[in-house]
PDB file of C-alpha atoms in Angstrom:
ATOM      1  CA  UNK A 400     210.381 239.433 145.675  1.00 56.00           C
ATOM      2  CA  UNK A 401     212.912 242.068 146.702  1.00 64.00           C
ATOM      3  CA  UNK A 402     211.294 244.214 150.466  1.00 66.00           C
ATOM      4  CA  UNK A 403     210.414 247.489 148.617  1.00 61.00           C
ATOM      5  CA  UNK A 404     208.160 244.311 146.314  1.00 64.00           C
ATOM      6  CA  UNK A 405     206.848 243.090 149.446  1.00 73.00           C
ATOM      7  CA  UNK A 406     205.771 246.429 150.422  1.00 75.00           C
ATOM      8  CA  UNK A 407     204.184 247.557 147.331  1.00 72.00           C
ATOM      9  CA  UNK A 408     202.729 244.119 147.778  1.00 77.00           C
ATOM     10  CA  UNK A 409     201.366 244.535 151.178  1.00 84.00           C
ATOM     11  CA  UNK A 410     200.159 248.552 150.216  1.00 86.00           C
ATOM     12  CA  UNK A 411     198.149 247.188 147.298  1.00 87.00           C
ATOM     13  CA  UNK A 412     196.027 244.231 149.582  1.00 90.00           C
ATOM     14  CA  UNK A 413     195.434 247.815 151.810  1.00 94.00           C
ATOM     15  CA  UNK A 414     194.121 249.630 149.557  1.00 95.00           C
ATOM     16  CA  UNK A 415     192.087 245.972 147.894  1.00 95.00           C
ATOM     17  CA  UNK A 416     190.374 245.743 151.222  1.00 96.00           C
ATOM     18  CA  UNK A 417     189.796 249.082 152.810  1.00 97.00           C
ATOM     19  CA  UNK A 418     188.115 249.992 148.961  1.00 97.00           C
ATOM     20  CA  UNK A 419     185.125 246.903 149.870  1.00 97.00           C
ATOM     21  CA  UNK A 420     185.562 247.824 152.777  1.00 97.00           C
ATOM     22  CA  UNK A 421     184.406 251.507 152.683  1.00 97.00           C
ATOM     23  CA  UNK A 422     181.651 250.732 150.008  1.00 96.00           C
ATOM     24  CA  UNK A 423     180.265 247.697 151.795  1.00 96.00           C
ATOM     25  CA  UNK A 424     180.025 250.702 155.021  1.00 97.00           C
ATOM     26  CA  UNK A 425     178.674 253.171 152.333  1.00 96.00           C
ATOM     27  CA  UNK A 426     181.272 255.568 152.790  1.00 97.00           C
ATOM     28  CA  UNK A 427     182.278 257.603 149.735  1.00 97.00           C
ATOM     29  CA  UNK A 428     183.757 259.763 151.889  1.00 97.00           C
ATOM     30  CA  UNK A 429     186.509 257.336 152.967  1.00 98.00           C
ATOM     31  CA  UNK A 430     186.131 255.210 149.653  1.00 98.00           C
ATOM     32  CA  UNK A 431     187.248 258.755 147.269  1.00 98.00           C
ATOM     33  CA  UNK A 432     190.568 258.973 149.826  1.00 98.00           C
ATOM     34  CA  UNK A 433     192.025 255.657 148.430  1.00 98.00           C
ATOM     35  CA  UNK A 434     192.037 257.727 145.057  1.00 98.00           C
ATOM     36  CA  UNK A 435     195.160 259.589 143.649  1.00 98.00           C
ATOM     37  CA  UNK A 436     193.660 263.690 142.336  1.00 98.00           C
ATOM     38  CA  UNK A 437     194.449 262.773 138.612  1.00 98.00           C
ATOM     39  CA  UNK A 438     193.600 259.025 138.667  1.00 98.00           C
ATOM     40  CA  UNK A 439     191.929 257.581 135.774  1.00 98.00           C
ATOM     41  CA  UNK A 440     188.255 255.132 137.048  1.00 98.00           C
ATOM     42  CA  UNK A 441     188.180 252.047 133.330  1.00 97.00           C
ATOM     43  CA  UNK A 442     185.604 250.678 132.886  1.00 95.00           C
ATOM     44  CA  UNK A 443     186.703 248.578 128.968  1.00 95.00           C
ATOM     45  CA  UNK A 444     182.915 246.447 128.532  1.00 92.00           C
ATOM     46  CA  UNK A 445     180.389 249.842 129.678  1.00 87.00           C
ATOM     47  CA  UNK A 446     178.295 250.484 127.266  1.00 83.00           C
ATOM     48  CA  UNK A 447     177.171 252.598 124.947  1.00 77.00           C
ATOM     49  CA  UNK A 448     176.005 255.704 126.450  1.00 78.00           C
ATOM     50  CA  UNK A 449     178.002 254.841 129.768  1.00 84.00           C
ATOM     51  CA  UNK A 450     181.281 255.838 130.596  1.00 88.00           C
ATOM     52  CA  UNK A 451     184.039 254.174 129.404  1.00 93.00           C
ATOM     53  CA  UNK A 452     187.145 256.453 131.334  1.00 96.00           C
ATOM     54  CA  UNK A 453     186.486 258.983 134.687  1.00 97.00           C
ATOM     55  CA  UNK A 454     189.158 260.973 134.825  1.00 98.00           C
ATOM     56  CA  UNK A 455     190.196 262.749 137.921  1.00 98.00           C
ATOM     57  CA  UNK A 456     189.308 262.692 141.885  1.00 98.00           C
ATOM     58  CA  UNK A 457     187.020 265.014 141.478  1.00 97.00           C
ATOM     59  CA  UNK A 458     184.772 263.599 139.063  1.00 97.00           C
ATOM     60  CA  UNK A 459     185.141 259.740 140.427  1.00 97.00           C
ATOM     61  CA  UNK A 460     183.576 261.460 143.421  1.00 97.00           C
ATOM     62  CA  UNK A 461     180.445 263.031 141.070  1.00 94.00           C
ATOM     63  CA  UNK A 462     180.203 259.050 139.881  1.00 92.00           C
ATOM     64  CA  UNK A 463     179.950 257.773 142.622  1.00 93.00           C
ATOM     65  CA  UNK A 464     178.981 259.279 145.572  1.00 93.00           C
ATOM     66  CA  UNK A 465     174.751 259.084 145.335  1.00 91.00           C
ATOM     67  CA  UNK A 466     175.957 254.630 144.678  1.00 90.00           C
ATOM     68  CA  UNK A 467     174.537 254.248 148.619  1.00 93.00           C
ATOM     69  CA  UNK A 468     171.200 255.893 147.293  1.00 91.00           C
ATOM     70  CA  UNK A 469     171.574 253.735 144.411  1.00 90.00           C
ATOM     71  CA  UNK A 470     172.549 250.502 145.905  1.00 92.00           C
ATOM     72  CA  UNK A 471     172.795 247.823 148.344  1.00 96.00           C
ATOM     73  CA  UNK A 472     175.349 246.027 148.422  1.00 96.00           C
ATOM     74  CA  UNK A 473     175.145 243.462 151.187  1.00 96.00           C
ATOM     75  CA  UNK A 474     178.998 241.661 150.838  1.00 97.00           C
ATOM     76  CA  UNK A 475     181.736 241.100 148.255  1.00 97.00           C
ATOM     77  CA  UNK A 476     183.358 237.331 148.039  1.00 96.00           C
ATOM     78  CA  UNK A 477     187.486 237.186 149.722  1.00 95.00           C
ATOM     79  CA  UNK A 478     189.054 239.185 146.854  1.00 95.00           C
ATOM     80  CA  UNK A 479     191.453 236.702 145.033  1.00 95.00           C
ATOM     81  CA  UNK A 480     194.991 239.504 144.849  1.00 93.00           C
ATOM     82  CA  UNK A 481     197.438 238.177 141.627  1.00 93.00           C
ATOM     83  CA  UNK A 482     200.144 240.503 142.056  1.00 89.00           C
ATOM     84  CA  UNK A 483     202.253 240.835 138.593  1.00 84.00           C
ATOM     85  CA  UNK A 484     205.649 241.767 137.396  1.00 79.00           C
ATOM     86  CA  UNK A 485     205.159 245.445 137.657  1.00 67.00           C
ATOM     87  CA  UNK A 486     204.511 245.433 141.574  1.00 72.00           C
ATOM     88  CA  UNK A 487     202.121 248.180 142.506  1.00 84.00           C
ATOM     89  CA  UNK A 488     199.523 246.254 139.420  1.00 90.00           C
ATOM     90  CA  UNK A 489     197.266 244.433 141.381  1.00 93.00           C
ATOM     91  CA  UNK A 490     193.982 242.239 139.407  1.00 95.00           C
ATOM     92  CA  UNK A 491     191.674 241.442 141.598  1.00 96.00           C
ATOM     93  CA  UNK A 492     188.688 238.867 140.705  1.00 97.00           C
ATOM     94  CA  UNK A 493     185.751 239.617 143.738  1.00 97.00           C
ATOM     95  CA  UNK A 494     182.429 238.896 143.237  1.00 97.00           C
ATOM     96  CA  UNK A 495     179.061 240.895 144.614  1.00 97.00           C
ATOM     97  CA  UNK A 496     175.884 240.477 146.651  1.00 98.00           C
ATOM     98  CA  UNK A 497     173.792 242.933 146.659  1.00 97.00           C
ATOM     99  CA  UNK A 498     169.855 245.076 144.982  1.00 96.00           C
ATOM    100  CA  UNK A 499     169.202 248.286 143.650  1.00 93.00           C
ATOM    101  CA  UNK A 500     166.960 250.000 145.571  1.00 92.00           C
ATOM    102  CA  UNK A 501     164.980 251.643 143.020  1.00 90.00           C
ATOM    103  CA  UNK A 502     164.143 247.985 141.849  1.00 92.00           C
ATOM    104  CA  UNK A 503     163.912 245.112 143.888  1.00 95.00           C
ATOM    105  CA  UNK A 504     166.221 243.194 141.741  1.00 95.00           C
ATOM    106  CA  UNK A 505     168.951 241.519 142.351  1.00 96.00           C
ATOM    107  CA  UNK A 506     173.195 243.095 142.023  1.00 95.00           C
ATOM    108  CA  UNK A 507     175.428 239.985 141.222  1.00 97.00           C
ATOM    109  CA  UNK A 508     177.836 240.932 139.918  1.00 96.00           C
ATOM    110  CA  UNK A 509     181.799 239.321 139.127  1.00 97.00           C
ATOM    111  CA  UNK A 510     183.754 241.309 138.400  1.00 97.00           C
ATOM    112  CA  UNK A 511     188.304 241.604 137.479  1.00 97.00           C
ATOM    113  CA  UNK A 512     190.058 244.983 138.254  1.00 97.00           C
ATOM    114  CA  UNK A 513     193.839 245.634 137.337  1.00 96.00           C
ATOM    115  CA  UNK A 514     194.842 248.406 139.734  1.00 96.00           C
ATOM    116  CA  UNK A 515     197.625 250.348 140.551  1.00 95.00           C
ATOM    117  CA  UNK A 516     198.482 252.351 142.613  1.00 94.00           C
ATOM    118  CA  UNK A 517     201.194 254.416 143.648  1.00 93.00           C
ATOM    119  CA  UNK A 518     202.541 255.951 148.264  1.00 92.00           C
ATOM    120  CA  UNK A 519     198.745 254.260 149.126  1.00 94.00           C
ATOM    121  CA  UNK A 520     196.672 255.684 146.678  1.00 97.00           C
ATOM    122  CA  UNK A 521     195.278 254.204 143.704  1.00 98.00           C
ATOM    123  CA  UNK A 522     196.245 255.430 140.143  1.00 97.00           C
ATOM    124  CA  UNK A 523     194.708 253.909 137.512  1.00 97.00           C
ATOM    125  CA  UNK A 524     191.074 251.513 137.769  1.00 98.00           C
ATOM    126  CA  UNK A 525     190.271 249.923 134.912  1.00 98.00           C
ATOM    127  CA  UNK A 526     186.692 247.746 135.630  1.00 96.00           C
ATOM    128  CA  UNK A 527     185.328 244.991 134.117  1.00 96.00           C
ATOM    129  CA  UNK A 528     182.219 243.416 135.264  1.00 93.00           C
ATOM    130  CA  UNK A 529     179.435 242.831 132.986  1.00 92.00           C
ATOM    131  CA  UNK A 530     176.702 244.958 132.031  1.00 89.00           C
ATOM    132  CA  UNK A 531     173.949 242.771 131.250  1.00 89.00           C
ATOM    133  CA  UNK A 532     173.971 242.138 134.917  1.00 92.00           C
ATOM    134  CA  UNK A 533     174.010 245.530 136.157  1.00 88.00           C
ATOM    135  CA  UNK A 534     170.485 246.163 132.845  1.00 87.00           C
ATOM    136  CA  UNK A 535     169.588 244.081 134.027  1.00 90.00           C
ATOM    137  CA  UNK A 536     168.821 244.255 137.983  1.00 91.00           C
ATOM    138  CA  UNK A 537     167.942 248.221 137.427  1.00 86.00           C
ATOM    139  CA  UNK A 538     164.272 246.600 135.711  1.00 87.00           C
ATOM    140  CA  UNK A 539     165.557 244.595 132.433  1.00 80.00           C
ATOM    141  CA  UNK A 540     166.244 247.367 129.753  1.00 64.00           C
ATOM    142  CA  UNK A 541     169.691 249.154 128.464  1.00 56.00           C
ATOM    143  CA  UNK A 542     166.970 251.919 128.651  1.00 62.00           C
ATOM    144  CA  UNK A 543     166.659 252.055 132.243  1.00 61.00           C
ATOM    145  CA  UNK A 544     170.677 251.384 133.093  1.00 59.00           C
ATOM    146  CA  UNK A 545     170.959 254.249 131.385  1.00 57.00           C
ATOM    147  CA  UNK A 546     168.199 256.902 132.251  1.00 59.00           C
ATOM    148  CA  UNK A 547     169.209 260.112 134.621  1.00 49.00           C
ATOM    149  CA  UNK A 548     167.537 257.831 137.643  1.00 50.00           C
ATOM    150  CA  UNK A 549     170.490 255.023 137.312  1.00 46.00           C
ATOM    151  CA  UNK A 550     173.893 256.567 136.950  1.00 53.00           C
ATOM    152  CA  UNK A 551     175.339 257.005 139.729  1.00 53.00           C
ATOM    153  CA  UNK A 552     176.790 260.536 139.173  1.00 50.00           C
ATOM    154  CA  UNK A 553     173.694 262.510 138.583  1.00 46.00           C
TER     155      UNK A 553
END
């Protein structure tokens, strides 16, 4: 590994660490500062009528800003960070434990995220999560999960 590759890998690990920390601290203002102005946030397994792609820092913030009022995350597992040949990409596996505030139901999710970082900012984030876990936590039906009261940006 070259010095430049090592530096990029360390920066990526720091971004991932702060991403999870700010989520636990419910500090969405610090969390959004990890993102590039033109970042893309993708959800490849998004259910129908749920956004599959959010583009731009303002849109990402609008999506996430009310997250602390919707969900209380208790902890994340230690992330397993896989470095790729493209040194500004990492693949991160982690789990969370939490609770949906409106339902009181547990939200225990497993994630695999593909994250591209440039200049210590997230420029592309693909979030692979199980929508069935979210649907159950939000009341057990697709309709309750997709209702305006449960979408993070509304």
